[in-house]
PDB file of N, CA and C in Angstrom:
ATOM      1  N   UNK A   1      37.252 131.179 -64.571  1.00 47.00           N
ATOM      2  CA  UNK A   1      37.556 132.063 -65.477  1.00 47.00           C
ATOM      3  C   UNK A   1      38.635 131.475 -66.389  1.00 47.00           C
ATOM      4  N   UNK A   2      38.546 131.506 -67.656  1.00 52.00           N
ATOM      5  CA  UNK A   2      39.742 131.017 -68.653  1.00 52.00           C
ATOM      6  C   UNK A   2      40.468 132.145 -69.091  1.00 52.00           C
ATOM      7  N   UNK A   3      41.714 131.960 -68.962  1.00 51.00           N
ATOM      8  CA  UNK A   3      42.596 133.022 -69.666  1.00 51.00           C
ATOM      9  C   UNK A   3      43.369 132.662 -70.988  1.00 51.00           C
ATOM     10  N   UNK A   4      43.767 133.711 -71.782  1.00 56.00           N
ATOM     11  CA  UNK A   4      44.201 133.348 -72.822  1.00 56.00           C
ATOM     12  C   UNK A   4      46.012 133.294 -72.780  1.00 56.00           C
ATOM     13  N   UNK A   5      46.690 132.773 -73.634  1.00 56.00           N
ATOM     14  CA  UNK A   5      48.117 132.285 -73.177  1.00 56.00           C
ATOM     15  C   UNK A   5      48.796 133.719 -72.587  1.00 56.00           C
ATOM     16  N   UNK A   6      48.464 134.952 -73.559  1.00 60.00           N
ATOM     17  CA  UNK A   6      49.212 136.094 -72.856  1.00 60.00           C
ATOM     18  C   UNK A   6      48.608 136.652 -71.432  1.00 60.00           C
ATOM     19  N   UNK A   7      47.378 136.449 -71.092  1.00 58.00           N
ATOM     20  CA  UNK A   7      47.070 136.672 -69.575  1.00 58.00           C
ATOM     21  C   UNK A   7      47.561 135.668 -68.611  1.00 58.00           C
ATOM     22  N   UNK A   8      47.742 134.347 -69.182  1.00 60.00           N
ATOM     23  CA  UNK A   8      48.371 133.299 -68.101  1.00 60.00           C
ATOM     24  C   UNK A   8      49.712 133.851 -68.032  1.00 60.00           C
ATOM     25  N   UNK A   9      50.556 134.097 -69.181  1.00 77.00           N
ATOM     26  CA  UNK A   9      51.952 134.647 -69.212  1.00 77.00           C
ATOM     27  C   UNK A   9      52.160 135.564 -68.125  1.00 77.00           C
ATOM     28  N   UNK A  10      51.360 136.762 -68.227  1.00 79.00           N
ATOM     29  CA  UNK A  10      51.529 137.759 -67.454  1.00 79.00           C
ATOM     30  C   UNK A  10      51.290 137.691 -65.984  1.00 79.00           C
ATOM     31  N   UNK A  11      50.184 136.680 -65.756  1.00 81.00           N
ATOM     32  CA  UNK A  11      49.857 136.023 -64.372  1.00 81.00           C
ATOM     33  C   UNK A  11      50.912 135.230 -63.721  1.00 81.00           C
ATOM     34  N   UNK A  12      51.465 134.586 -64.537  1.00 84.00           N
ATOM     35  CA  UNK A  12      52.604 133.752 -63.911  1.00 84.00           C
ATOM     36  C   UNK A  12      53.853 134.698 -63.781  1.00 84.00           C
ATOM     37  N   UNK A  13      54.195 135.653 -64.506  1.00 89.00           N
ATOM     38  CA  UNK A  13      55.130 136.639 -64.321  1.00 89.00           C
ATOM     39  C   UNK A  13      54.953 137.095 -62.872  1.00 89.00           C
ATOM     40  N   UNK A  14      53.824 137.715 -62.610  1.00 89.00           N
ATOM     41  CA  UNK A  14      53.468 138.367 -61.344  1.00 89.00           C
ATOM     42  C   UNK A  14      53.586 137.521 -60.091  1.00 89.00           C
ATOM     43  N   UNK A  15      53.234 136.187 -60.335  1.00 89.00           N
ATOM     44  CA  UNK A  15      53.121 135.182 -59.267  1.00 89.00           C
ATOM     45  C   UNK A  15      54.645 135.018 -58.996  1.00 89.00           C
ATOM     46  N   UNK A  16      55.599 134.729 -59.804  1.00 91.00           N
ATOM     47  CA  UNK A  16      57.083 134.439 -59.867  1.00 91.00           C
ATOM     48  C   UNK A  16      57.543 135.590 -59.191  1.00 91.00           C
ATOM     49  N   UNK A  17      57.350 136.882 -59.686  1.00 94.00           N
ATOM     50  CA  UNK A  17      57.845 137.989 -58.892  1.00 94.00           C
ATOM     51  C   UNK A  17      57.493 138.007 -57.324  1.00 94.00           C
ATOM     52  N   UNK A  18      56.141 137.670 -56.948  1.00 93.00           N
ATOM     53  CA  UNK A  18      55.755 137.760 -55.693  1.00 93.00           C
ATOM     54  C   UNK A  18      56.543 136.769 -54.913  1.00 93.00           C
ATOM     55  N   UNK A  19      56.713 135.411 -55.453  1.00 91.00           N
ATOM     56  CA  UNK A  19      57.282 134.386 -54.810  1.00 91.00           C
ATOM     57  C   UNK A  19      58.695 134.717 -54.483  1.00 91.00           C
ATOM     58  N   UNK A  20      59.535 135.769 -55.136  1.00 95.00           N
ATOM     59  CA  UNK A  20      60.762 136.065 -54.973  1.00 95.00           C
ATOM     60  C   UNK A  20      61.065 137.126 -53.973  1.00 95.00           C
ATOM     61  N   UNK A  21      59.905 137.728 -53.584  1.00 96.00           N
ATOM     62  CA  UNK A  21      59.789 138.712 -52.707  1.00 96.00           C
ATOM     63  C   UNK A  21      60.212 138.477 -51.326  1.00 96.00           C
ATOM     64  N   UNK A  22      60.715 139.458 -50.463  1.00 97.00           N
ATOM     65  CA  UNK A  22      61.203 139.320 -49.020  1.00 97.00           C
ATOM     66  C   UNK A  22      59.932 138.835 -48.284  1.00 97.00           C
ATOM     67  N   UNK A  23      58.841 139.393 -48.553  1.00 96.00           N
ATOM     68  CA  UNK A  23      57.460 139.199 -47.988  1.00 96.00           C
ATOM     69  C   UNK A  23      57.101 137.686 -47.918  1.00 96.00           C
ATOM     70  N   UNK A  24      57.073 137.174 -49.375  1.00 95.00           N
ATOM     71  CA  UNK A  24      56.828 135.677 -49.363  1.00 95.00           C
ATOM     72  C   UNK A  24      57.849 134.837 -48.789  1.00 95.00           C
ATOM     73  N   UNK A  25      59.300 135.129 -48.903  1.00 94.00           N
ATOM     74  CA  UNK A  25      60.195 134.269 -48.587  1.00 94.00           C
ATOM     75  C   UNK A  25      60.222 134.208 -46.838  1.00 94.00           C
ATOM     76  N   UNK A  26      59.855 135.322 -46.159  1.00 96.00           N
ATOM     77  CA  UNK A  26      59.728 135.441 -44.848  1.00 96.00           C
ATOM     78  C   UNK A  26      58.355 134.568 -44.352  1.00 96.00           C
ATOM     79  N   UNK A  27      57.410 134.654 -45.070  1.00 96.00           N
ATOM     80  CA  UNK A  27      55.993 133.991 -44.629  1.00 96.00           C
ATOM     81  C   UNK A  27      56.453 132.324 -45.043  1.00 96.00           C
ATOM     82  N   UNK A  28      57.132 131.957 -46.177  1.00 92.00           N
ATOM     83  CA  UNK A  28      57.438 130.831 -46.277  1.00 92.00           C
ATOM     84  C   UNK A  28      58.238 130.047 -45.245  1.00 92.00           C
ATOM     85  N   UNK A  29      59.153 130.693 -44.786  1.00 93.00           N
ATOM     86  CA  UNK A  29      59.852 130.248 -43.514  1.00 93.00           C
ATOM     87  C   UNK A  29      59.259 130.077 -42.158  1.00 93.00           C
ATOM     88  N   UNK A  30      58.219 131.044 -42.064  1.00 95.00           N
ATOM     89  CA  UNK A  30      57.391 130.816 -40.978  1.00 95.00           C
ATOM     90  C   UNK A  30      56.495 129.785 -40.954  1.00 95.00           C
ATOM     91  N   UNK A  31      55.685 129.481 -42.035  1.00 95.00           N
ATOM     92  CA  UNK A  31      54.838 128.577 -42.193  1.00 95.00           C
ATOM     93  C   UNK A  31      55.705 127.046 -41.936  1.00 95.00           C
ATOM     94  N   UNK A  32      57.002 126.960 -42.641  1.00 92.00           N
ATOM     95  CA  UNK A  32      57.575 125.728 -42.355  1.00 92.00           C
ATOM     96  C   UNK A  32      58.041 125.510 -40.949  1.00 92.00           C
ATOM     97  N   UNK A  33      58.410 126.425 -40.235  1.00 93.00           N
ATOM     98  CA  UNK A  33      58.786 126.421 -38.895  1.00 93.00           C
ATOM     99  C   UNK A  33      57.607 126.085 -37.986  1.00 93.00           C
ATOM    100  N   UNK A  34      56.265 126.591 -38.174  1.00 95.00           N
ATOM    101  CA  UNK A  34      55.238 126.234 -37.538  1.00 95.00           C
ATOM    102  C   UNK A  34      54.650 125.177 -37.709  1.00 95.00           C
ATOM    103  N   UNK A  35      54.718 124.625 -38.927  1.00 95.00           N
ATOM    104  CA  UNK A  35      54.042 123.220 -39.180  1.00 95.00           C
ATOM    105  C   UNK A  35      55.076 122.322 -38.963  1.00 95.00           C
ATOM    106  N   UNK A  36      56.136 122.278 -39.591  1.00 94.00           N
ATOM    107  CA  UNK A  36      56.989 121.005 -39.381  1.00 94.00           C
ATOM    108  C   UNK A  36      56.941 119.737 -40.232  1.00 94.00           C
ATOM    109  N   UNK A  37      55.715 119.476 -40.393  1.00 96.00           N
ATOM    110  CA  UNK A  37      55.323 118.146 -41.024  1.00 96.00           C
ATOM    111  C   UNK A  37      54.404 118.089 -42.182  1.00 96.00           C
ATOM    112  N   UNK A  38      54.719 117.291 -43.287  1.00 96.00           N
ATOM    113  CA  UNK A  38      53.811 117.166 -44.373  1.00 96.00           C
ATOM    114  C   UNK A  38      52.243 116.711 -44.002  1.00 96.00           C
ATOM    115  N   UNK A  39      51.327 117.328 -43.969  1.00 95.00           N
ATOM    116  CA  UNK A  39      50.068 116.887 -43.383  1.00 95.00           C
ATOM    117  C   UNK A  39      49.426 115.746 -44.500  1.00 95.00           C
ATOM    118  N   UNK A  40      49.983 115.162 -45.550  1.00 95.00           N
ATOM    119  CA  UNK A  40      49.490 114.275 -46.361  1.00 95.00           C
ATOM    120  C   UNK A  40      50.261 112.949 -45.969  1.00 95.00           C
ATOM    121  N   UNK A  41      51.608 113.215 -45.670  1.00 96.00           N
ATOM    122  CA  UNK A  41      52.458 112.141 -45.543  1.00 96.00           C
ATOM    123  C   UNK A  41      52.690 111.873 -44.149  1.00 96.00           C
ATOM    124  N   UNK A  42      52.841 112.936 -43.400  1.00 97.00           N
ATOM    125  CA  UNK A  42      53.220 112.860 -41.948  1.00 97.00           C
ATOM    126  C   UNK A  42      54.928 112.972 -41.856  1.00 97.00           C
ATOM    127  N   UNK A  43      55.510 113.139 -43.023  1.00 97.00           N
ATOM    128  CA  UNK A  43      57.202 113.203 -42.898  1.00 97.00           C
ATOM    129  C   UNK A  43      57.396 114.580 -42.602  1.00 97.00           C
ATOM    130  N   UNK A  44      58.666 114.766 -42.069  1.00 96.00           N
ATOM    131  CA  UNK A  44      59.103 115.887 -41.527  1.00 96.00           C
ATOM    132  C   UNK A  44      59.200 116.692 -42.950  1.00 96.00           C
ATOM    133  N   UNK A  45      59.055 118.154 -43.060  1.00 95.00           N
ATOM    134  CA  UNK A  45      59.176 119.059 -44.101  1.00 95.00           C
ATOM    135  C   UNK A  45      60.546 119.121 -44.609  1.00 95.00           C
ATOM    136  N   UNK A  46      60.818 118.843 -45.802  1.00 95.00           N
ATOM    137  CA  UNK A  46      62.172 118.938 -46.430  1.00 95.00           C
ATOM    138  C   UNK A  46      62.517 120.406 -46.501  1.00 95.00           C
ATOM    139  N   UNK A  47      63.898 120.819 -46.619  1.00 92.00           N
ATOM    140  CA  UNK A  47      64.274 122.155 -46.805  1.00 92.00           C
ATOM    141  C   UNK A  47      63.925 122.498 -47.934  1.00 92.00           C
ATOM    142  N   UNK A  48      63.270 121.993 -48.999  1.00 91.00           N
ATOM    143  CA  UNK A  48      62.974 122.404 -50.135  1.00 91.00           C
ATOM    144  C   UNK A  48      61.332 122.571 -50.355  1.00 91.00           C
ATOM    145  N   UNK A  49      60.628 122.252 -49.139  1.00 94.00           N
ATOM    146  CA  UNK A  49      59.216 122.182 -49.495  1.00 94.00           C
ATOM    147  C   UNK A  49      58.536 123.607 -49.852  1.00 94.00           C
ATOM    148  N   UNK A  50      57.119 123.316 -50.150  1.00 93.00           N
ATOM    149  CA  UNK A  50      56.763 124.247 -51.012  1.00 93.00           C
ATOM    150  C   UNK A  50      55.822 124.958 -49.910  1.00 93.00           C
ATOM    151  N   UNK A  51      55.233 125.947 -50.109  1.00 95.00           N
ATOM    152  CA  UNK A  51      53.814 126.647 -49.290  1.00 95.00           C
ATOM    153  C   UNK A  51      52.947 126.772 -50.169  1.00 95.00           C
ATOM    154  N   UNK A  52      51.615 125.870 -50.261  1.00 92.00           N
ATOM    155  CA  UNK A  52      50.626 125.745 -51.265  1.00 92.00           C
ATOM    156  C   UNK A  52      49.589 126.713 -50.821  1.00 92.00           C
ATOM    157  N   UNK A  53      49.264 127.492 -51.879  1.00 91.00           N
ATOM    158  CA  UNK A  53      47.862 128.229 -51.713  1.00 91.00           C
ATOM    159  C   UNK A  53      46.672 127.606 -51.854  1.00 91.00           C
ATOM    160  N   UNK A  54      45.829 127.598 -50.714  1.00 90.00           N
ATOM    161  CA  UNK A  54      44.704 126.776 -50.716  1.00 90.00           C
ATOM    162  C   UNK A  54      43.437 127.521 -51.414  1.00 90.00           C
ATOM    163  N   UNK A  55      43.598 128.977 -51.510  1.00 85.00           N
ATOM    164  CA  UNK A  55      42.779 129.759 -52.116  1.00 85.00           C
ATOM    165  C   UNK A  55      43.443 129.938 -53.644  1.00 85.00           C
ATOM    166  N   UNK A  56      43.069 129.412 -54.718  1.00 79.00           N
ATOM    167  CA  UNK A  56      44.006 129.672 -55.930  1.00 79.00           C
ATOM    168  C   UNK A  56      43.367 130.940 -56.862  1.00 79.00           C
ATOM    169  N   UNK A  57      42.231 131.629 -56.124  1.00 85.00           N
ATOM    170  CA  UNK A  57      41.951 132.581 -56.755  1.00 85.00           C
ATOM    171  C   UNK A  57      43.008 133.831 -57.055  1.00 85.00           C
ATOM    172  N   UNK A  58      43.010 134.523 -58.276  1.00 85.00           N
ATOM    173  CA  UNK A  58      44.203 135.478 -58.528  1.00 85.00           C
ATOM    174  C   UNK A  58      44.022 136.570 -57.499  1.00 85.00           C
ATOM    175  N   UNK A  59      43.009 136.892 -57.319  1.00 89.00           N
ATOM    176  CA  UNK A  59      42.864 138.372 -56.471  1.00 89.00           C
ATOM    177  C   UNK A  59      43.343 137.893 -54.880  1.00 89.00           C
ATOM    178  N   UNK A  60      43.586 136.800 -54.690  1.00 90.00           N
ATOM    179  CA  UNK A  60      43.883 136.486 -53.419  1.00 90.00           C
ATOM    180  C   UNK A  60      45.426 136.037 -53.196  1.00 90.00           C
ATOM    181  N   UNK A  61      46.123 135.875 -54.222  1.00 90.00           N
ATOM    182  CA  UNK A  61      47.316 135.261 -54.436  1.00 90.00           C
ATOM    183  C   UNK A  61      48.325 135.794 -53.573  1.00 90.00           C
ATOM    184  N   UNK A  62      48.350 137.113 -53.181  1.00 93.00           N
ATOM    185  CA  UNK A  62      49.421 137.428 -52.583  1.00 93.00           C
ATOM    186  C   UNK A  62      48.830 138.036 -50.979  1.00 93.00           C
ATOM    187  N   UNK A  63      47.663 137.628 -50.545  1.00 95.00           N
ATOM    188  CA  UNK A  63      47.048 137.953 -49.311  1.00 95.00           C
ATOM    189  C   UNK A  63      47.658 136.903 -48.539  1.00 95.00           C
ATOM    190  N   UNK A  64      48.586 137.353 -47.588  1.00 95.00           N
ATOM    191  CA  UNK A  64      49.024 136.549 -46.264  1.00 95.00           C
ATOM    192  C   UNK A  64      48.567 136.649 -45.220  1.00 95.00           C
ATOM    193  N   UNK A  65      47.367 137.317 -45.201  1.00 95.00           N
ATOM    194  CA  UNK A  65      46.757 137.751 -43.751  1.00 95.00           C
ATOM    195  C   UNK A  65      46.142 136.400 -43.174  1.00 95.00           C
ATOM    196  N   UNK A  66      45.965 135.416 -43.735  1.00 94.00           N
ATOM    197  CA  UNK A  66      45.119 134.252 -43.142  1.00 94.00           C
ATOM    198  C   UNK A  66      46.109 133.080 -43.443  1.00 94.00           C
ATOM    199  N   UNK A  67      46.706 132.662 -42.398  1.00 95.00           N
ATOM    200  CA  UNK A  67      47.660 131.470 -42.606  1.00 95.00           C
ATOM    201  C   UNK A  67      46.799 130.161 -42.894  1.00 95.00           C
ATOM    202  N   UNK A  68      45.777 130.092 -42.509  1.00 94.00           N
ATOM    203  CA  UNK A  68      44.742 128.821 -42.866  1.00 94.00           C
ATOM    204  C   UNK A  68      44.673 128.881 -44.142  1.00 94.00           C
ATOM    205  N   UNK A  69      45.149 129.841 -45.135  1.00 94.00           N
ATOM    206  CA  UNK A  69      44.833 129.737 -46.611  1.00 94.00           C
ATOM    207  C   UNK A  69      46.096 129.073 -47.204  1.00 94.00           C
ATOM    208  N   UNK A  70      46.995 128.346 -46.460  1.00 95.00           N
ATOM    209  CA  UNK A  70      48.156 128.049 -47.058  1.00 95.00           C
ATOM    210  C   UNK A  70      48.397 126.820 -46.203  1.00 95.00           C
ATOM    211  N   UNK A  71      49.429 125.742 -46.949  1.00 96.00           N
ATOM    212  CA  UNK A  71      50.040 124.557 -46.029  1.00 96.00           C
ATOM    213  C   UNK A  71      51.239 124.256 -46.809  1.00 96.00           C
ATOM    214  N   UNK A  72      51.827 123.945 -45.813  1.00 96.00           N
ATOM    215  CA  UNK A  72      53.407 123.631 -46.338  1.00 96.00           C
ATOM    216  C   UNK A  72      53.434 122.100 -46.630  1.00 96.00           C
ATOM    217  N   UNK A  73      53.933 121.871 -47.920  1.00 96.00           N
ATOM    218  CA  UNK A  73      54.015 120.227 -48.526  1.00 96.00           C
ATOM    219  C   UNK A  73      55.312 119.885 -48.971  1.00 96.00           C
ATOM    220  N   UNK A  74      55.768 118.651 -48.936  1.00 96.00           N
ATOM    221  CA  UNK A  74      57.064 118.323 -49.589  1.00 96.00           C
ATOM    222  C   UNK A  74      56.508 118.308 -51.020  1.00 96.00           C
ATOM    223  N   UNK A  75      57.571 118.174 -51.827  1.00 95.00           N
ATOM    224  CA  UNK A  75      57.493 118.229 -53.256  1.00 95.00           C
ATOM    225  C   UNK A  75      56.257 117.189 -53.844  1.00 95.00           C
ATOM    226  N   UNK A  76      56.499 115.758 -53.413  1.00 96.00           N
ATOM    227  CA  UNK A  76      55.517 114.671 -54.162  1.00 96.00           C
ATOM    228  C   UNK A  76      53.817 115.246 -53.691  1.00 96.00           C
ATOM    229  N   UNK A  77      53.933 115.736 -52.431  1.00 96.00           N
ATOM    230  CA  UNK A  77      52.530 115.853 -52.131  1.00 96.00           C
ATOM    231  C   UNK A  77      51.974 117.144 -52.889  1.00 96.00           C
ATOM    232  N   UNK A  78      52.850 118.025 -53.009  1.00 93.00           N
ATOM    233  CA  UNK A  78      52.444 119.357 -53.413  1.00 93.00           C
ATOM    234  C   UNK A  78      52.154 119.044 -55.077  1.00 93.00           C
ATOM    235  N   UNK A  79      52.997 118.190 -55.763  1.00 93.00           N
ATOM    236  CA  UNK A  79      52.675 117.670 -57.018  1.00 93.00           C
ATOM    237  C   UNK A  79      51.254 117.019 -57.233  1.00 93.00           C
ATOM    238  N   UNK A  80      51.002 116.327 -56.224  1.00 93.00           N
ATOM    239  CA  UNK A  80      49.801 115.445 -56.165  1.00 93.00           C
ATOM    240  C   UNK A  80      48.466 116.475 -56.074  1.00 93.00           C
ATOM    241  N   UNK A  81      48.403 117.174 -55.270  1.00 91.00           N
ATOM    242  CA  UNK A  81      47.475 118.326 -54.899  1.00 91.00           C
ATOM    243  C   UNK A  81      47.389 119.050 -56.530  1.00 91.00           C
ATOM    244  N   UNK A  82      48.247 119.278 -57.024  1.00 87.00           N
ATOM    245  CA  UNK A  82      48.044 120.255 -58.254  1.00 87.00           C
ATOM    246  C   UNK A  82      47.872 119.252 -59.517  1.00 87.00           C
ATOM    247  N   UNK A  83      48.187 118.005 -59.543  1.00 92.00           N
ATOM    248  CA  UNK A  83      47.396 117.020 -60.435  1.00 92.00           C
ATOM    249  C   UNK A  83      46.015 116.921 -60.175  1.00 92.00           C
ATOM    250  N   UNK A  84      45.690 116.744 -58.958  1.00 90.00           N
ATOM    251  CA  UNK A  84      44.119 116.434 -58.558  1.00 90.00           C
ATOM    252  C   UNK A  84      43.370 117.476 -59.097  1.00 90.00           C
ATOM    253  N   UNK A  85      44.022 118.830 -58.635  1.00 83.00           N
ATOM    254  CA  UNK A  85      43.188 120.221 -58.960  1.00 83.00           C
ATOM    255  C   UNK A  85      42.913 120.368 -60.344  1.00 83.00           C
ATOM    256  N   UNK A  86      43.973 119.736 -61.205  1.00 85.00           N
ATOM    257  CA  UNK A  86      43.861 120.149 -62.604  1.00 85.00           C
ATOM    258  C   UNK A  86      42.984 118.913 -63.063  1.00 85.00           C
ATOM    259  N   UNK A  87      43.352 117.827 -62.884  1.00 89.00           N
ATOM    260  CA  UNK A  87      42.361 116.658 -63.041  1.00 89.00           C
ATOM    261  C   UNK A  87      40.602 116.927 -62.831  1.00 89.00           C
ATOM    262  N   UNK A  88      40.468 117.816 -61.815  1.00 83.00           N
ATOM    263  CA  UNK A  88      38.909 118.311 -61.720  1.00 83.00           C
ATOM    264  C   UNK A  88      38.670 119.648 -62.202  1.00 83.00           C
ATOM    265  N   UNK A  89      39.402 119.988 -63.147  1.00 76.00           N
ATOM    266  CA  UNK A  89      39.010 121.291 -63.876  1.00 76.00           C
ATOM    267  C   UNK A  89      39.574 122.534 -63.255  1.00 76.00           C
ATOM    268  N   UNK A  90      40.375 122.356 -62.625  1.00 63.00           N
ATOM    269  CA  UNK A  90      41.091 123.362 -62.002  1.00 63.00           C
ATOM    270  C   UNK A  90      42.002 124.380 -63.122  1.00 63.00           C
TER     271      UNK A  90
END
């Protein structure tokens, strides 16, 4: 589904608010402690690692009930994943 700029802005604002929530911060710490390494490079996770949503659907963005829908990645791996996703029509 394609969104217009206003819808995208509203969606991004909602996602940003969620990523600042105590629930997300706690989940991110948990995933980093559990995973410890970047699965793409095998390097230890940096303190600034990202937790990437594997299910990019809007309706599932705040659903933290299944840890298998997330992966902790260092910055370069996270950028690469997003580049590939966008390059393939994401």
